[in-house]
Amino acid sequence: MDELLRHDAVQALSGAYGRASVTEAARVVLSDLRAAIARGEVDDAGLEGARDGLAAALCNKLEQDAQCSLRRVINATGVLIHTNLGRSPLSPKVVQHIAEITTGYSNLEFDLEKGERGSRNQHAQNLFERLFARHGIQEARTAVVNNNAAAVMLALAALAEGGEVIVSRGELVEIGGSFRIPDIMARSGAILHEVGTTNRTRVGDYEQAINERTKLLLRVHRSNFEIVGFTERPELSELVELGRRKGIPVMEDLGSGALVDLLELGIRDEPNVYDSLHAGVALVTYSGDKLLGGPQAGLLSGEPALVQKIAKHPLFRALRADKLCYAALEATLLSYLREEYDEIPLLRMMRTPLAEVRRRCEALAAVVPEFAAELLPTEAMIGGGAAAGKSLPSFAVALLPGADGANALARRLRELAVPVIARVEQDRVLLDLRTVPPEEDAYLAQVLRGLTL
Ligand SMILES: *Cc1c(COP(=O)(O)O)cnc(C)c1O
């Protein structure tokens, strides 16, 4: 150990990585060597060689250990909102605002005019109000929490604790991991009152179930599955009408939370936040990092009295969003207000003309002939439990792998300095460029040319 630490090359490393890190890494490198000797893998001659290689091994280990665990990757899967890959990317403008607000102090909860305590929620509130007003929605307030799962949990706790919430059996969903409506309901202290059947629920089913304990009618968007065939469910407006008649608010867990007309992007039958508010729901909950294209957040928009009740609930404090989130959210909302949709990376990818994706795929395929690269029409999925089965037409470069097969090639792409995440289909590796920003095309071409089969 002493000998290794006194080595000239290792002495130099101490300056770069710190003495403690060098000592830790040296311990690991030496113990690996001892294990190899014990297994009889290193003889005396090898030991001479190993001695020379130890400093290099140490250097490698230090470099590895100094890397952050979170790494930038290139998403060539064609899944636009990929929860495993961090959902919506943020624009440089948004990141610049985050940097400006968080490298120093800010007026997060400080009213600059009055010189006294303010509310962090104001920062998002005003922008949402302006955006809603533009779509003919007056009098809707918005509160921000950590994510949409938190928003649903909080809304149920604040508006229905101890009372009943009526939900269709066709909407008792699980959204990724452990977000299950019945479980969230139980945790919130509200009592689930199921109505209808898996495939068919009528407005009359809700009406029959209403009693003096009913606090909410809950509608849950089927974000990640579809029910097809012999199906029925009431229009949102029918539920709202029933709720008005009975004096019970309708809450909708919309999930994806689009703030643009999705039909204009070629996505049918996918409601946005304005649609829900226009239909008259009292409260709609949605994510910040799905179709909205902003940071992870849970948004609750609706009637001022309800949003106020929610913001005063003790859980609101426990689930609150931080200053990075507010900074990212307001910068994103400002892009919407300026109607600069291409500033929002997710919308830019969705709005890219098919011909443009095709042209980029052709250019990439042309520079990697050794993979017998071919242009392939694909469907880029919206994903992320945002819009079940919905997709946008796209193109991919299909790479024919060498003898090791497609999975081995996909693995090598993941091992690159900036890992490339591809899709494997029918023993070919597909790179769908709809989810790759054009600025990354040059890098893709360069690394593919560097790979040998
Ligand atoms: C995605 C989704 C959620 C969970 O939202 P997170 O922001 O991931 O917490 C809840 N409900 C619906 C309908 C969803 O689509």
XYZ file of C-alpha atoms and ligand atoms in Angstrom:
468
model
C 0.000 0.000 0.000
C 2.697 2.485 1.040
C 4.696 1.676 -2.047
C 1.684 2.257 -4.264
C 0.779 5.547 -2.592
C 4.352 6.840 -2.942
C 4.359 6.092 -6.675
C 4.910 9.323 -8.690
C 1.816 8.845 -10.853
C -0.322 8.166 -7.780
C 1.062 11.229 -5.996
C -0.140 13.302 -8.935
C -3.614 11.712 -8.692
C -3.939 12.787 -5.059
C -3.943 16.392 -6.204
C -6.831 15.788 -8.605
C -9.015 13.429 -6.601
C -8.066 14.029 -2.961
C -6.015 11.829 -0.680
C -8.978 9.970 0.871
C -10.369 8.892 -2.512
C -6.919 7.682 -3.643
C -6.444 5.623 -0.489
C -9.936 4.079 -0.799
C -9.387 3.182 -4.442
C -5.890 1.800 -3.707
C -7.401 -0.492 -1.068
C -9.901 -1.870 -3.604
C -7.301 -2.303 -6.348
C -4.937 -4.142 -3.972
C -7.653 -6.352 -2.588
C -8.676 -7.310 -6.151
C -5.050 -8.256 -6.789
C -4.872 -10.334 -3.578
C -8.053 -12.167 -4.580
C -6.580 -12.881 -8.027
C -3.399 -14.252 -6.381
C -5.473 -16.408 -4.013
C -7.349 -17.861 -6.972
C -3.973 -18.709 -8.522
C -4.573 -16.373 -11.436
C -1.336 -14.394 -10.926
C 2.084 -16.090 -10.703
C 5.406 -14.438 -9.784
C 6.075 -13.225 -13.307
C 2.542 -11.878 -13.555
C 3.017 -10.152 -10.212
C 5.910 -8.163 -11.688
C 3.590 -7.070 -14.498
C 0.733 -6.436 -12.101
C 2.927 -4.099 -10.075
C 3.415 -1.984 -13.180
C -0.287 -2.034 -13.950
C -1.492 -1.135 -10.457
C -1.117 2.605 -10.860
C -3.066 2.460 -14.116
C -5.818 0.349 -12.510
C -5.945 2.824 -9.665
C -6.290 5.700 -12.097
C -9.174 3.949 -13.900
C -10.943 3.239 -10.645
C -10.594 6.861 -9.537
C -11.984 8.114 -12.830
C -14.956 5.763 -12.537
C -15.632 6.721 -8.929
C -15.522 10.425 -9.785
C -18.360 10.082 -12.325
C -21.833 11.150 -11.309
C -24.380 8.393 -11.258
C -26.909 10.493 -13.152
C -25.787 10.683 -16.773
C -27.085 12.387 -19.851
C -28.301 9.827 -22.407
C -29.631 9.993 -25.946
C -33.172 8.681 -26.170
C -33.464 6.939 -29.531
C -36.340 4.713 -28.364
C -39.021 6.810 -30.025
C -40.914 6.997 -26.718
C -41.481 10.717 -26.193
C -42.371 10.745 -22.504
C -40.092 8.019 -21.178
C -40.390 7.812 -17.404
C -37.201 5.735 -17.088
C -35.293 8.366 -19.070
C -36.522 11.343 -17.066
C -39.710 12.237 -18.985
C -39.722 15.718 -20.546
C -36.382 17.382 -21.291
C -36.078 21.051 -20.332
C -34.980 23.840 -22.646
C -31.727 25.788 -22.205
C -33.870 28.847 -21.425
C -35.543 27.010 -18.559
C -32.225 25.748 -17.248
C -30.775 29.257 -17.445
C -33.654 30.535 -15.314
C -33.159 27.704 -12.802
C -29.468 28.593 -12.591
C -30.187 32.282 -12.120
C -32.760 31.682 -9.385
C -30.951 28.953 -7.489
C -27.313 30.042 -7.471
C -28.292 32.878 -5.162
C -31.264 33.872 -3.055
C -34.653 34.584 -4.592
C -38.070 35.990 -3.743
C -39.467 32.439 -3.538
C -41.688 33.287 -0.572
C -41.060 37.004 -0.310
C -43.324 39.809 -1.464
C -40.904 42.400 -2.864
C -43.510 45.166 -2.899
C -44.656 44.792 0.693
C -41.304 43.620 1.986
C -42.894 40.736 3.809
C -43.576 37.053 3.524
C -45.215 35.961 0.270
C -46.483 32.709 -1.205
C -44.369 30.467 -3.430
C -47.492 29.435 -5.279
C -47.917 32.957 -6.694
C -45.151 32.350 -9.220
C -47.096 29.655 -11.086
C -50.583 30.854 -10.181
C -50.507 34.090 -12.184
C -49.125 32.466 -15.307
C -51.719 29.699 -15.265
C -54.438 32.314 -14.772
C -53.260 34.251 -17.831
C -53.081 31.083 -19.896
C -56.540 29.948 -18.799
C -58.052 33.401 -19.375
C -56.790 33.241 -22.940
C -58.807 30.052 -23.368
C -61.941 31.612 -21.939
C -61.547 30.100 -18.477
C -62.023 32.629 -15.687
C -61.752 32.008 -12.005
C -59.527 28.931 -12.024
C -56.739 28.745 -9.487
C -53.757 26.406 -9.565
C -51.644 24.871 -6.818
C -48.322 23.092 -7.321
C -47.016 20.026 -5.488
C -44.231 17.499 -5.988
C -45.906 15.316 -8.639
C -49.332 14.255 -9.835
C -49.502 11.250 -7.496
C -49.079 13.725 -4.633
C -51.700 16.022 -6.187
C -54.307 13.234 -6.288
C -53.500 12.089 -2.770
C -53.674 15.649 -1.436
C -56.918 16.500 -3.235
C -58.622 13.380 -1.903
C -57.385 14.075 1.625
C -58.374 17.742 1.554
C -61.752 17.347 -0.147
C -62.997 13.898 0.821
C -61.340 12.604 3.997
C -63.829 10.493 5.930
C -66.347 10.671 3.084
C -67.011 8.618 -0.016
C -65.558 9.109 -3.476
C -67.393 7.495 -6.375
C -65.187 5.955 -9.091
C -66.025 3.739 -12.051
C -64.656 0.182 -11.889
C -63.211 0.860 -15.339
C -60.974 3.559 -13.870
C -59.445 1.849 -10.839
C -56.066 2.067 -12.484
C -52.438 1.473 -11.676
C -50.060 4.015 -13.186
C -46.461 2.793 -13.054
C -45.047 1.193 -9.918
C -47.201 1.752 -6.914
C -49.676 4.453 -7.905
C -52.966 2.591 -7.595
C -56.175 4.547 -7.235
C -57.658 2.257 -4.524
C -54.425 2.411 -2.484
C -54.040 6.189 -2.825
C -57.676 6.532 -1.826
C -57.154 4.426 1.306
C -54.060 6.446 2.268
C -55.890 9.729 1.792
C -58.562 8.725 4.278
C -61.342 8.815 1.682
C -63.604 5.821 1.153
C -63.741 4.310 -2.316
C -67.235 3.689 -3.648
C -66.942 1.647 -6.845
C -69.660 1.760 -9.453
C -70.346 0.153 -12.812
C -68.272 -2.606 -14.352
C -64.829 -2.866 -15.914
C -66.118 -2.156 -19.421
C -69.357 -0.243 -18.889
C -70.373 2.459 -16.458
C -73.346 4.778 -16.963
C -74.118 8.106 -15.413
C -77.048 6.411 -13.660
C -74.591 4.191 -11.795
C -73.008 7.278 -10.258
C -76.408 8.757 -9.445
C -77.570 5.618 -7.644
C -74.403 5.506 -5.568
C -74.672 9.083 -4.312
C -75.584 9.315 -0.632
C -75.119 11.747 2.258
C -71.489 10.655 2.694
C -70.516 11.333 -0.950
C -67.855 14.046 -1.217
C -66.558 13.712 -4.778
C -67.192 12.116 -8.129
C -63.782 11.069 -9.437
C -62.906 10.565 -13.060
C -59.504 9.006 -13.832
C -57.947 9.278 -17.250
C -56.978 5.937 -18.763
C -53.432 7.048 -19.379
C -51.756 3.728 -19.978
C -54.421 1.330 -21.216
C -57.499 1.180 -23.379
C -60.770 -0.642 -22.987
C -62.140 -1.573 -26.379
C -65.173 -3.498 -27.588
C -68.445 -3.430 -25.645
C -67.723 -0.302 -23.626
C -69.480 2.743 -22.278
C -68.700 5.606 -19.992
C -70.450 8.904 -19.440
C -69.171 12.086 -21.031
C -67.367 14.309 -18.579
C -70.115 16.904 -19.091
C -72.783 14.365 -18.015
C -70.903 13.739 -14.781
C -70.552 17.467 -14.230
C -74.299 17.931 -14.782
C -75.062 15.179 -12.260
C -72.615 16.711 -9.795
C -74.249 20.148 -10.162
C -77.700 18.684 -9.581
C -76.557 16.898 -6.435
C -74.135 19.547 -5.202
C -71.096 17.286 -5.444
C -67.889 18.417 -7.169
C -66.334 16.371 -9.972
C -62.592 15.860 -9.785
C -60.631 14.588 -12.744
C -57.199 12.976 -12.597
C -56.143 13.873 -16.117
C -52.528 12.748 -15.800
C -50.907 13.996 -18.974
C -51.894 17.664 -18.651
C -51.489 18.991 -22.161
C -51.765 22.778 -22.522
C -52.074 22.718 -26.308
C -54.638 21.306 -28.714
C -53.343 17.789 -29.291
C -55.409 17.360 -32.418
C -53.192 19.993 -34.048
C -50.279 17.671 -33.327
C -52.121 14.755 -34.887
C -53.248 13.105 -31.658
C -56.952 12.328 -31.539
C -59.313 11.940 -28.595
C -56.831 13.156 -26.024
C -58.254 15.873 -23.783
C -56.180 18.792 -22.553
C -56.469 20.782 -19.334
C -58.677 23.446 -20.943
C -61.149 20.773 -22.119
C -61.551 19.525 -18.562
C -62.090 22.994 -17.144
C -64.467 23.906 -19.969
C -66.470 20.757 -19.243
C -66.934 22.162 -15.761
C -64.870 19.861 -13.537
C -64.285 21.470 -10.164
C -60.700 20.258 -9.983
C -58.289 18.718 -12.464
C -54.921 17.200 -11.512
C -52.025 16.646 -13.918
C -48.266 16.184 -14.166
C -45.748 18.905 -15.010
C -43.381 16.587 -16.861
C -45.715 14.736 -19.195
C -47.396 16.527 -22.125
C -46.934 19.911 -20.463
C -43.218 19.493 -21.155
C -41.952 21.039 -17.916
C -40.401 19.874 -14.643
C -41.702 17.111 -12.402
C -44.675 18.645 -10.617
C -48.255 17.948 -9.691
C -50.714 20.653 -10.727
C -54.172 21.125 -9.257
C -56.350 23.562 -11.216
C -59.932 24.430 -10.515
C -62.434 26.300 -8.376
C -60.735 28.862 -6.124
C -62.459 27.610 -2.955
C -61.294 24.037 -3.532
C -57.726 25.007 -4.476
C -57.557 27.226 -1.410
C -58.728 24.371 0.821
C -56.062 22.151 -0.726
C -53.326 24.763 -0.231
C -54.225 25.035 3.460
C -54.123 21.281 4.122
C -51.139 20.109 6.230
C -50.181 17.625 3.491
C -49.655 20.552 1.084
C -46.623 21.573 3.131
C -45.308 18.003 3.130
C -45.730 17.617 -0.624
C -44.636 21.082 -1.726
C -42.516 21.779 -4.773
C -39.079 23.367 -4.446
C -37.623 26.487 -6.019
C -36.037 24.565 -8.918
C -39.475 23.298 -9.827
C -41.145 26.714 -9.634
C -38.357 28.282 -11.680
C -38.634 25.596 -14.373
C -42.409 25.724 -14.364
C -42.691 29.481 -14.768
C -40.068 29.583 -17.526
C -41.952 26.802 -19.345
C -45.306 28.564 -18.918
C -43.795 31.773 -20.294
C -42.954 29.883 -23.497
C -46.636 28.927 -23.742
C -47.698 32.530 -23.178
C -45.314 33.710 -25.896
C -46.666 30.882 -28.096
C -43.053 29.807 -28.652
C -43.920 26.119 -28.622
C -40.657 25.025 -30.214
C -38.840 26.348 -27.154
C -40.386 23.445 -25.242
C -38.280 20.424 -26.232
C -41.133 17.909 -25.975
C -43.440 19.992 -28.171
C -40.633 20.664 -30.617
C -40.060 16.906 -31.022
C -43.779 16.302 -31.430
C -44.123 19.137 -33.955
C -41.157 18.082 -36.111
C -42.523 17.331 -39.588
C -42.293 13.672 -40.576
C -40.308 14.613 -43.690
C -37.700 16.245 -41.459
C -37.321 13.107 -39.287
C -37.057 11.092 -42.487
C -34.370 13.347 -43.936
C -32.267 13.069 -40.755
C -32.634 9.267 -40.705
C -31.536 9.076 -44.341
C -28.494 11.214 -43.596
C -27.530 9.018 -40.646
C -28.122 5.754 -42.515
C -25.913 6.996 -45.354
C -22.854 7.404 -43.148
C -22.968 3.945 -41.533
C -23.105 1.512 -44.484
C -21.306 -1.199 -42.482
C -24.504 -1.753 -40.448
C -26.547 -2.224 -43.614
C -28.511 0.679 -42.174
C -32.017 1.029 -43.533
C -34.747 3.594 -43.214
C -37.800 2.207 -41.417
C -41.198 3.858 -40.879
C -42.129 3.671 -37.181
C -44.622 4.964 -34.648
C -43.169 7.182 -31.917
C -45.183 6.477 -28.765
C -46.329 9.309 -26.510
C -45.635 7.004 -23.544
C -45.206 7.845 -19.902
C -48.708 6.801 -18.964
C -49.770 9.917 -20.803
C -51.843 8.846 -23.763
C -52.546 5.140 -24.040
C -51.647 3.709 -27.398
C -51.286 7.158 -28.955
C -48.374 7.691 -31.295
C -46.930 9.969 -33.944
C -45.608 8.763 -37.287
C -41.841 8.634 -37.297
C -38.795 7.073 -38.899
C -35.924 5.034 -37.534
C -32.542 3.943 -38.753
C -32.506 0.143 -38.511
C -29.050 -1.315 -37.885
C -28.266 -4.893 -38.797
C -26.048 -6.194 -35.977
C -22.984 -8.361 -36.375
C -22.733 -11.994 -35.300
C -23.243 -11.052 -31.639
C -26.819 -10.018 -32.291
C -28.989 -6.985 -31.718
C -28.967 -7.090 -27.923
C -25.148 -7.026 -27.883
C -25.129 -4.001 -30.207
C -27.757 -2.234 -28.085
C -25.567 -2.871 -25.049
C -22.523 -1.366 -26.766
C -24.563 1.722 -27.563
C -25.425 1.981 -23.874
C -21.729 1.802 -22.983
C -20.788 4.889 -24.997
C -19.536 8.037 -23.256
C -23.000 9.504 -23.817
C -25.096 6.326 -23.758
C -27.513 5.847 -26.651
C -30.720 4.024 -25.726
C -32.123 2.190 -28.732
C -34.998 -0.205 -29.401
C -34.465 -3.817 -30.430
C -37.008 -5.241 -32.854
C -36.802 -8.415 -34.932
C -33.080 -8.688 -34.264
C -32.373 -5.209 -35.521
C -31.401 -2.143 -33.534
C -33.699 0.806 -34.236
C -32.720 4.426 -33.687
C -35.908 6.501 -33.853
C -34.850 10.092 -34.452
C -38.125 11.761 -33.438
C -36.936 11.648 -29.826
C -33.369 12.722 -30.643
C -32.702 16.465 -30.834
C -31.108 17.287 -34.209
C -28.080 18.687 -32.374
C -27.207 15.095 -31.413
C -27.172 13.748 -34.980
C -23.475 14.510 -35.463
C -22.581 12.666 -32.258
C -24.674 9.653 -33.316
C -22.977 9.518 -36.706
C -19.544 9.827 -35.114
C -20.030 7.050 -32.539
C -21.686 4.687 -35.009
C -18.771 5.095 -37.408
C -16.441 4.317 -34.487
C -18.165 1.007 -33.672
C -16.864 -2.038 -35.463
C -18.888 -5.174 -35.952
C -48.984 9.820 -14.741
C -50.254 9.771 -14.010
C -50.266 9.848 -12.613
C -49.003 9.969 -11.824
O -48.386 11.202 -12.068
P -46.875 11.484 -11.567
O -46.600 12.885 -12.009
O -46.036 10.454 -12.215
O -46.884 11.350 -10.091
C -51.489 9.802 -11.990
N -52.639 9.683 -12.680
C -52.664 9.604 -14.030
C -53.971 9.466 -14.743
C -51.479 9.646 -14.743
O -51.490 9.578 -16.084
